[in-house]
mmCIF file of C-alpha atoms in Angstrom:
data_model
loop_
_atom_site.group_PDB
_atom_site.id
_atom_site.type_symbol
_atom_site.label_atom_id
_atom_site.label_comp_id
_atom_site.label_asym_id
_atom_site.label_seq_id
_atom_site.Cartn_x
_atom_site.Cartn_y
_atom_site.Cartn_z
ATOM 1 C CA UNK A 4 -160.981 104.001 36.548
ATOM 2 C CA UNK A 5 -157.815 103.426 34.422
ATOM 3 C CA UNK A 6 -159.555 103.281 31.679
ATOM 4 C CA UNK A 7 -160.660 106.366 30.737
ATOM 5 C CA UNK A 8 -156.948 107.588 31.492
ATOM 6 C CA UNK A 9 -152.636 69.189 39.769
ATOM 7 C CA UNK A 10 -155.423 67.167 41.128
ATOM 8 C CA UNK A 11 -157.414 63.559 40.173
ATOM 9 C CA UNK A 12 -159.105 64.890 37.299
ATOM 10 C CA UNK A 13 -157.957 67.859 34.483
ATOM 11 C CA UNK A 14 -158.837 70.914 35.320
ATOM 12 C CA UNK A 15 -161.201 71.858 32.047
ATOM 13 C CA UNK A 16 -159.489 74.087 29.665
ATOM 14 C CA UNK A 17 -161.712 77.671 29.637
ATOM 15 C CA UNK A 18 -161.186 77.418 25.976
ATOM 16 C CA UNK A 19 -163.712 74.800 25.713
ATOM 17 C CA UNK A 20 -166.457 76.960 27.529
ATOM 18 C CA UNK A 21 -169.090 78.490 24.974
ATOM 19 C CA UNK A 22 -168.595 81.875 23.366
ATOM 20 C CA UNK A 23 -171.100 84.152 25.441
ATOM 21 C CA UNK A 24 -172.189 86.590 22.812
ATOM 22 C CA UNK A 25 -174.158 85.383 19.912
ATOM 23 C CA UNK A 26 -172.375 83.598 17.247
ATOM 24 C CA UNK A 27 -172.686 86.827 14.723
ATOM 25 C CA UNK A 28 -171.616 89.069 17.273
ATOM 26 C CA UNK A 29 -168.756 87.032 18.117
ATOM 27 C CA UNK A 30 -167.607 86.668 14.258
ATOM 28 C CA UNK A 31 -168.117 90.644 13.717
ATOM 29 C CA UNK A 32 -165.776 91.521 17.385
ATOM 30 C CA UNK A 33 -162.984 89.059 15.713
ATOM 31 C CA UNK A 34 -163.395 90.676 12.610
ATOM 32 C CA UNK A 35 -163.041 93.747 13.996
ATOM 33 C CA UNK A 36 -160.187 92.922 15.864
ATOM 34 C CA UNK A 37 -158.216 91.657 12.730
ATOM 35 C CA UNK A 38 -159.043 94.271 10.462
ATOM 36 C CA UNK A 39 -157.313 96.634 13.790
ATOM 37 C CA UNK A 40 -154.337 94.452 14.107
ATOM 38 C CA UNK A 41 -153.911 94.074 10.083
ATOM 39 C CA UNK A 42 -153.600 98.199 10.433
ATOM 40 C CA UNK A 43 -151.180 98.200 13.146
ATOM 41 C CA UNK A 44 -154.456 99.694 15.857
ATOM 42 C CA UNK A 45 -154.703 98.342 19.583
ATOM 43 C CA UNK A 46 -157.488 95.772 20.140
ATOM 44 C CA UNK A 47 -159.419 94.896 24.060
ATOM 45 C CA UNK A 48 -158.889 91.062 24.656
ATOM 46 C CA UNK A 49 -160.672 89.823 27.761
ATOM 47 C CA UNK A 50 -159.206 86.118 28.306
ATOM 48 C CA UNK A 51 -161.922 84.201 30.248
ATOM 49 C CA UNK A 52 -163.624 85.060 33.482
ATOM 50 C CA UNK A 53 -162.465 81.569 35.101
ATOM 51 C CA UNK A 54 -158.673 82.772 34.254
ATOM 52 C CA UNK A 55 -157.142 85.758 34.908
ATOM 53 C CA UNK A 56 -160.460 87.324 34.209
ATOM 54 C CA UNK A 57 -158.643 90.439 32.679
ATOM 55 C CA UNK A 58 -158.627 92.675 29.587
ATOM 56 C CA UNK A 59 -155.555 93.445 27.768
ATOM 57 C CA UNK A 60 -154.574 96.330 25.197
ATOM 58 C CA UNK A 61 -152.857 94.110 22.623
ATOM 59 C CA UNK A 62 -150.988 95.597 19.945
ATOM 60 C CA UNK A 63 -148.641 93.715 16.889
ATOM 61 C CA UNK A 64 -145.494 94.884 18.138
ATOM 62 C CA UNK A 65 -144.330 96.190 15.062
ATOM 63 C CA UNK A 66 -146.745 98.989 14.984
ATOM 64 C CA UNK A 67 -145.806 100.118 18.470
ATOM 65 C CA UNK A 68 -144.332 103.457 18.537
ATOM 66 C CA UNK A 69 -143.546 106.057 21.719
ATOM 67 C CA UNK A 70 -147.279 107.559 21.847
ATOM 68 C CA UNK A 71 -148.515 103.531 21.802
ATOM 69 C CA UNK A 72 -146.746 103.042 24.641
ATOM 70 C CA UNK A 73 -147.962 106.336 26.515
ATOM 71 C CA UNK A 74 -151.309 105.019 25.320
ATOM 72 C CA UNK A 75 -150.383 101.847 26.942
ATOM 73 C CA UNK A 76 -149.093 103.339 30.228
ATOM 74 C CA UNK A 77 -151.845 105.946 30.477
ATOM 75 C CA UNK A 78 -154.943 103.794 29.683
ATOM 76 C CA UNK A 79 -154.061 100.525 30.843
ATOM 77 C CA UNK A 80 -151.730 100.880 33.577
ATOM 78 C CA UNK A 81 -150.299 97.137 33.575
ATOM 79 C CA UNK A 82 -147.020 95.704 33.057
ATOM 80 C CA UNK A 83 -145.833 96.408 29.066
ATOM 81 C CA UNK A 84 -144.526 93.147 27.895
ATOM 82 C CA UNK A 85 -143.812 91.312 24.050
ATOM 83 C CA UNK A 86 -145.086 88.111 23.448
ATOM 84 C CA UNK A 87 -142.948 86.032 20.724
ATOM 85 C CA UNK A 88 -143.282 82.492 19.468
ATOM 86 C CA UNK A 89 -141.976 79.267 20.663
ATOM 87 C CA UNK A 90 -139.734 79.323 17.872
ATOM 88 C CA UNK A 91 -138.542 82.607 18.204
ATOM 89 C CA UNK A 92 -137.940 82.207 21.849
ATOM 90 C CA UNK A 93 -135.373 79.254 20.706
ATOM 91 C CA UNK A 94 -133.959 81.182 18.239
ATOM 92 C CA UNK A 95 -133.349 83.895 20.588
ATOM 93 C CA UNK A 96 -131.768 81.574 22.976
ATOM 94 C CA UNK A 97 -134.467 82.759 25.962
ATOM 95 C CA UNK A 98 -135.515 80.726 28.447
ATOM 96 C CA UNK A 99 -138.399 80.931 30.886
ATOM 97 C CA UNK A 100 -137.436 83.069 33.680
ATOM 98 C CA UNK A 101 -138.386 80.894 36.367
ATOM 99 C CA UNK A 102 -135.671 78.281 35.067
ATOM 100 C CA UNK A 103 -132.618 80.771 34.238
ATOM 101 C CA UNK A 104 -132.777 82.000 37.806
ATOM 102 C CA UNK A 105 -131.602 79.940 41.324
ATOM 103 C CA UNK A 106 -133.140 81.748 43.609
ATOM 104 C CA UNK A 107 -135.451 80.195 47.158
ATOM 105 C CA UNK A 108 -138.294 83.192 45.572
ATOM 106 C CA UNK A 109 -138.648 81.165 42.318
ATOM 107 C CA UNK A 110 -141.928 79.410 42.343
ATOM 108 C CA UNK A 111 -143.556 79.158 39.104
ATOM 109 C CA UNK A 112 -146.868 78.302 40.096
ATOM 110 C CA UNK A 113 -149.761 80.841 39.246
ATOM 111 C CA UNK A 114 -152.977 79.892 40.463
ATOM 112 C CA UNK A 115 -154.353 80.752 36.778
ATOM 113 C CA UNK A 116 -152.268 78.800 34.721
ATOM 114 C CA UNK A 117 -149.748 75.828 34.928
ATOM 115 C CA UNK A 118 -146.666 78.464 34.897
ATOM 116 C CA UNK A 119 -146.275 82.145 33.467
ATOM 117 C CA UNK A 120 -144.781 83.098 30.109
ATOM 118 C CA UNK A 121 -142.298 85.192 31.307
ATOM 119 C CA UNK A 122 -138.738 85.305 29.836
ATOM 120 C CA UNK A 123 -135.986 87.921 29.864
ATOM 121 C CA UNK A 124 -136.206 91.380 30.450
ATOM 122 C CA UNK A 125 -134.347 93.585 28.200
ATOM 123 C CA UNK A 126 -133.788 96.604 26.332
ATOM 124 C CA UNK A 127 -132.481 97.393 22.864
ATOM 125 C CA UNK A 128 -128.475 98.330 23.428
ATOM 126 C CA UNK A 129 -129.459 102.025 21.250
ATOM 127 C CA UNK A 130 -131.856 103.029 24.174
ATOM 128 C CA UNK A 131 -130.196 104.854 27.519
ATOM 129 C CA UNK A 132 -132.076 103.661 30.446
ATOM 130 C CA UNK A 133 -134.594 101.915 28.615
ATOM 131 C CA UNK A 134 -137.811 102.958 30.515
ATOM 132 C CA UNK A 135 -138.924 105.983 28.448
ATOM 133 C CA UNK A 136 -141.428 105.870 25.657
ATOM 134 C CA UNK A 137 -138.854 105.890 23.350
ATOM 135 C CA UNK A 138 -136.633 103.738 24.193
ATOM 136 C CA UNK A 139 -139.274 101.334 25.059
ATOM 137 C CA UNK A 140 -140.870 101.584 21.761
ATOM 138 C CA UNK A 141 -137.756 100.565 20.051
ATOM 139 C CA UNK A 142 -137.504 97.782 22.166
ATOM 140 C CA UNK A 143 -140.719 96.603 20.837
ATOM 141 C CA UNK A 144 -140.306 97.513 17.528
ATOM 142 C CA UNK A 145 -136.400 95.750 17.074
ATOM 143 C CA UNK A 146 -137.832 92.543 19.092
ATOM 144 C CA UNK A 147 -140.696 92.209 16.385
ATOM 145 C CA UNK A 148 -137.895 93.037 13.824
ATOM 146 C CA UNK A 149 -135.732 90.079 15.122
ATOM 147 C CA UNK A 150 -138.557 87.774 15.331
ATOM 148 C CA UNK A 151 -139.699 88.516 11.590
ATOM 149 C CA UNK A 152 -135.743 88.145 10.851
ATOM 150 C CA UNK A 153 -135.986 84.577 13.116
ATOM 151 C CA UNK A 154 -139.131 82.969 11.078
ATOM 152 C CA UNK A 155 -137.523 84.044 7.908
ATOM 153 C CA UNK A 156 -134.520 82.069 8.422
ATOM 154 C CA UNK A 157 -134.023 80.136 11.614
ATOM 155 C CA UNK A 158 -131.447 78.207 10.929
ATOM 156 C CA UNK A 159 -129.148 81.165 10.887
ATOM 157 C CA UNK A 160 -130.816 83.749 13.569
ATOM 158 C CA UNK A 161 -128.457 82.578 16.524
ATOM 159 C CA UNK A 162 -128.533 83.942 20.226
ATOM 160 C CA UNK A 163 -125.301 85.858 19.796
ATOM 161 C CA UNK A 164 -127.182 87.820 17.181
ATOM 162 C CA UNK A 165 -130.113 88.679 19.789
ATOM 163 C CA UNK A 166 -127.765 89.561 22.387
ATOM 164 C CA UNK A 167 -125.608 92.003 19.934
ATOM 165 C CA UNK A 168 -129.153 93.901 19.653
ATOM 166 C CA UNK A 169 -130.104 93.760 23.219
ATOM 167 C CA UNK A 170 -129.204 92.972 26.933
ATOM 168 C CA UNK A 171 -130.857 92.135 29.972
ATOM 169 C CA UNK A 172 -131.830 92.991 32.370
ATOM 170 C CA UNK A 173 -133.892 95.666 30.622
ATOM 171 C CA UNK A 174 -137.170 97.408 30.860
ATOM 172 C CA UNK A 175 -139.318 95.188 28.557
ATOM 173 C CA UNK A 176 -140.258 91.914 29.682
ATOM 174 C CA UNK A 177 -140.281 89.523 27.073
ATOM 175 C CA UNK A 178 -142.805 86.428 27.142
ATOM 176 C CA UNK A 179 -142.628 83.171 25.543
ATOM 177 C CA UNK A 180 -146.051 81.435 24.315
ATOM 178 C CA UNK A 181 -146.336 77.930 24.044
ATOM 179 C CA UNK A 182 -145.313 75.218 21.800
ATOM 180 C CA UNK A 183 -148.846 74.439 19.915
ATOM 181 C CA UNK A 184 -150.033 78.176 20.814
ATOM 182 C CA UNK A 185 -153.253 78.139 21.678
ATOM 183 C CA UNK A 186 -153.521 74.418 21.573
ATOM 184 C CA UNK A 187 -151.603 74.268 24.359
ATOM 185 C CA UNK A 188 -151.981 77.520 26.577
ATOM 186 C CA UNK A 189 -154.786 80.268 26.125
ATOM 187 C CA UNK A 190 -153.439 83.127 27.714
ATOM 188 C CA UNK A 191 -153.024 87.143 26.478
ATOM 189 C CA UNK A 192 -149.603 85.012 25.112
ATOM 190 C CA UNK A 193 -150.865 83.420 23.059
ATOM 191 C CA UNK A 194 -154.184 85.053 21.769
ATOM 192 C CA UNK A 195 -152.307 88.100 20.893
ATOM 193 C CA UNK A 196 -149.936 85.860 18.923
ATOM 194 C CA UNK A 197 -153.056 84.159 17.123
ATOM 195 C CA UNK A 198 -153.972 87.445 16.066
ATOM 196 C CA UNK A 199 -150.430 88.239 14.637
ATOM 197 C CA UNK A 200 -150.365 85.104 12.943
ATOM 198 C CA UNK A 201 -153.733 85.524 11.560
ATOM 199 C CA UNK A 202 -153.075 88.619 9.880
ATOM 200 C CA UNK A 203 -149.560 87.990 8.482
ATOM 201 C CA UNK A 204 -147.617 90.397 11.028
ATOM 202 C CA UNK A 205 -144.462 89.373 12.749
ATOM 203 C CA UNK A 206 -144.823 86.504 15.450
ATOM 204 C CA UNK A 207 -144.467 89.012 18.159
ATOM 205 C CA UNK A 208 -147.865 90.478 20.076
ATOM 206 C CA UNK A 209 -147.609 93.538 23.085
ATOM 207 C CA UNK A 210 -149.598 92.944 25.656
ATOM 208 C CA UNK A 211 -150.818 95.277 28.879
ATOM 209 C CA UNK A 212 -152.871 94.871 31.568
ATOM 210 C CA UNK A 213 -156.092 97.225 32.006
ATOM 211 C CA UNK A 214 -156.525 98.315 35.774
ATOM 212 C CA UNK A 215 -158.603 100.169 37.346
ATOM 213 C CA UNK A 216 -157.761 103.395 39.244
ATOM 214 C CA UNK A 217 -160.088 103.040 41.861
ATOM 215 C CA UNK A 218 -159.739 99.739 43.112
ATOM 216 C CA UNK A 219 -156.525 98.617 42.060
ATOM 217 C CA UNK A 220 -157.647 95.728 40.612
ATOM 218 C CA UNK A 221 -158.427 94.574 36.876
ATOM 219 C CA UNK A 222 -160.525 96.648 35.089
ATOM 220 C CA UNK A 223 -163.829 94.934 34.833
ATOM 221 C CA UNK A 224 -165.452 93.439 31.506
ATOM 222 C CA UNK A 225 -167.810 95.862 31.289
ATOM 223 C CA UNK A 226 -165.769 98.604 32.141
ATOM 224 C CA UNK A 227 -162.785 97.540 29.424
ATOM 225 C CA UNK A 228 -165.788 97.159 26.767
ATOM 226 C CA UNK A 229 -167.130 100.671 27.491
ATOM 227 C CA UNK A 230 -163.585 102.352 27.259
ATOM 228 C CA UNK A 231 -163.396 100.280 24.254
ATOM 229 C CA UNK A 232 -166.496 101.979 23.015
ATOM 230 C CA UNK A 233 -165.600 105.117 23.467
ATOM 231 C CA UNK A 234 -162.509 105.033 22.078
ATOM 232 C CA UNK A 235 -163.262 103.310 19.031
ATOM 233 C CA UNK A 236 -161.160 100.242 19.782
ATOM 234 C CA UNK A 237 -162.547 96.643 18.839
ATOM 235 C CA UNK A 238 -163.195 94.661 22.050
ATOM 236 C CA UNK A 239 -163.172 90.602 22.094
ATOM 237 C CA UNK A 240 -163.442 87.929 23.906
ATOM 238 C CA UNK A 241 -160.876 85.121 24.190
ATOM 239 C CA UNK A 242 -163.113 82.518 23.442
ATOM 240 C CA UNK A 243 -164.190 84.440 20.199
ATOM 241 C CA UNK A 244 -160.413 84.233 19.402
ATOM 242 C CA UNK A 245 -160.116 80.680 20.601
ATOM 243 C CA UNK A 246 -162.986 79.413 17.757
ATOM 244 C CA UNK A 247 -161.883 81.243 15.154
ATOM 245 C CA UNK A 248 -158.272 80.821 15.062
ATOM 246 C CA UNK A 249 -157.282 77.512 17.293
#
């Protein structure tokens, strides 16, 4: 186990189903989780077992340094990737990935969701190859930078000035959440964004799978809230995050 290392009708929105823990058990995990991501700490987020049905290590991405990405690599074993803002996204001048490339292979249509978040890969032009912890964590860490820099002043953060910071392709995949955020999409996306929002940081969330070792597949509930456990981290559910912060 890793961790320890459109039809006739809508489909309904997993959002809407009932938080499973008790109500004060539910307020205490979000808590928990906010008082973690107001200190720059990691926090569990399982989205919903009808969706992807996976946990995530979510960190702000301004807190990210090289041993939070070995923590990252090591614990969770998924794909590292930075969530940003609808706005940001424009400001950066990134589209989604599926409609910057013409290729037969594009096909945009997950079976959990209407379409993935995914936008650009890059890395920051300081880093070498861009895949080390290092360079990886500056990634992060520059891309919440620019996004803080974007919100403060939109008008005036342009896509030239993203591009004179990094280039693609790169080693970080960057993700774009949607419009009304989780209005409109509730996906690791966009509940890691919530949680940046809610606690002031810069409108840019990392994200990473937790697999496990022995099957290959996503860690299990269970599983991610017992690693959680042991290591101290807050674990929540997505529909937790979904009532207290849609």
């Amino acid at each position: 186990m890793r961790a320890d290392a459109e039809g006739s009708e809508a489909e309904p929105d997993p959002a809407d189903a009932p938080v499973t823990a008790g109500d004060a058990d539910a307020t205490a995990s979000v808590d928990r989780a906010l008082a973690a991501f107001r200190a720059g700490d990691p926090v569990c987020v399982h989205d919903f077992a009808d969706r992807e049905g996976e946990t995530d290590l979510v960190y702000p991405a301004g807190a990210v340094d090289a041993a939070a990405v070995v923590h990252m690599r090591n614990d969770a074993g998924g794909l590292i990737c930075v969530a940003v803002d609808d706005m940001v996204a424009d400001a950066f001048g990134l589209p989604f990935l599926a409609d910057a490339l013409d290729h037969p292979a594009v096909n945009d249509d997950p079976a959990y969701d209407d379409r993935s978040s995914f936008s650009l890969p890059v890395n920051h032009r300081e880093t070498f190859t861009g895949i080390t912890d290092a360079d990886r964590a500056l990634t992060i860490t520059e891309i919440a930078n620019a996004a803080a820099a974007a919100t403060s002043d939109p008008e005036s953060y342009t896509p030239e000035d993203f591009a004179a910071s990094f280039r693609a392709p790169g080693h970080v995949h960057v993700l774009r959440g949607a419009v009304a955020g989780l209005d409109d999409r509730v996906g690791h996306t966009e509940l890691g964004l919530a949680l940046a929002e809610a606690v002031d940081a810069a409108p840019a969330a990392v994200v990473c799978e937790m697999l496990d070792d022995e099957t290959g597949d996503a860690l299990a509930p269970e599983d991610a809230a017992a690693y959680a456990k042991r290591r101290e981290i807050p674990y929540v559910e997505g529909a937790a995050l979904v009532e207290a912060l849609r």
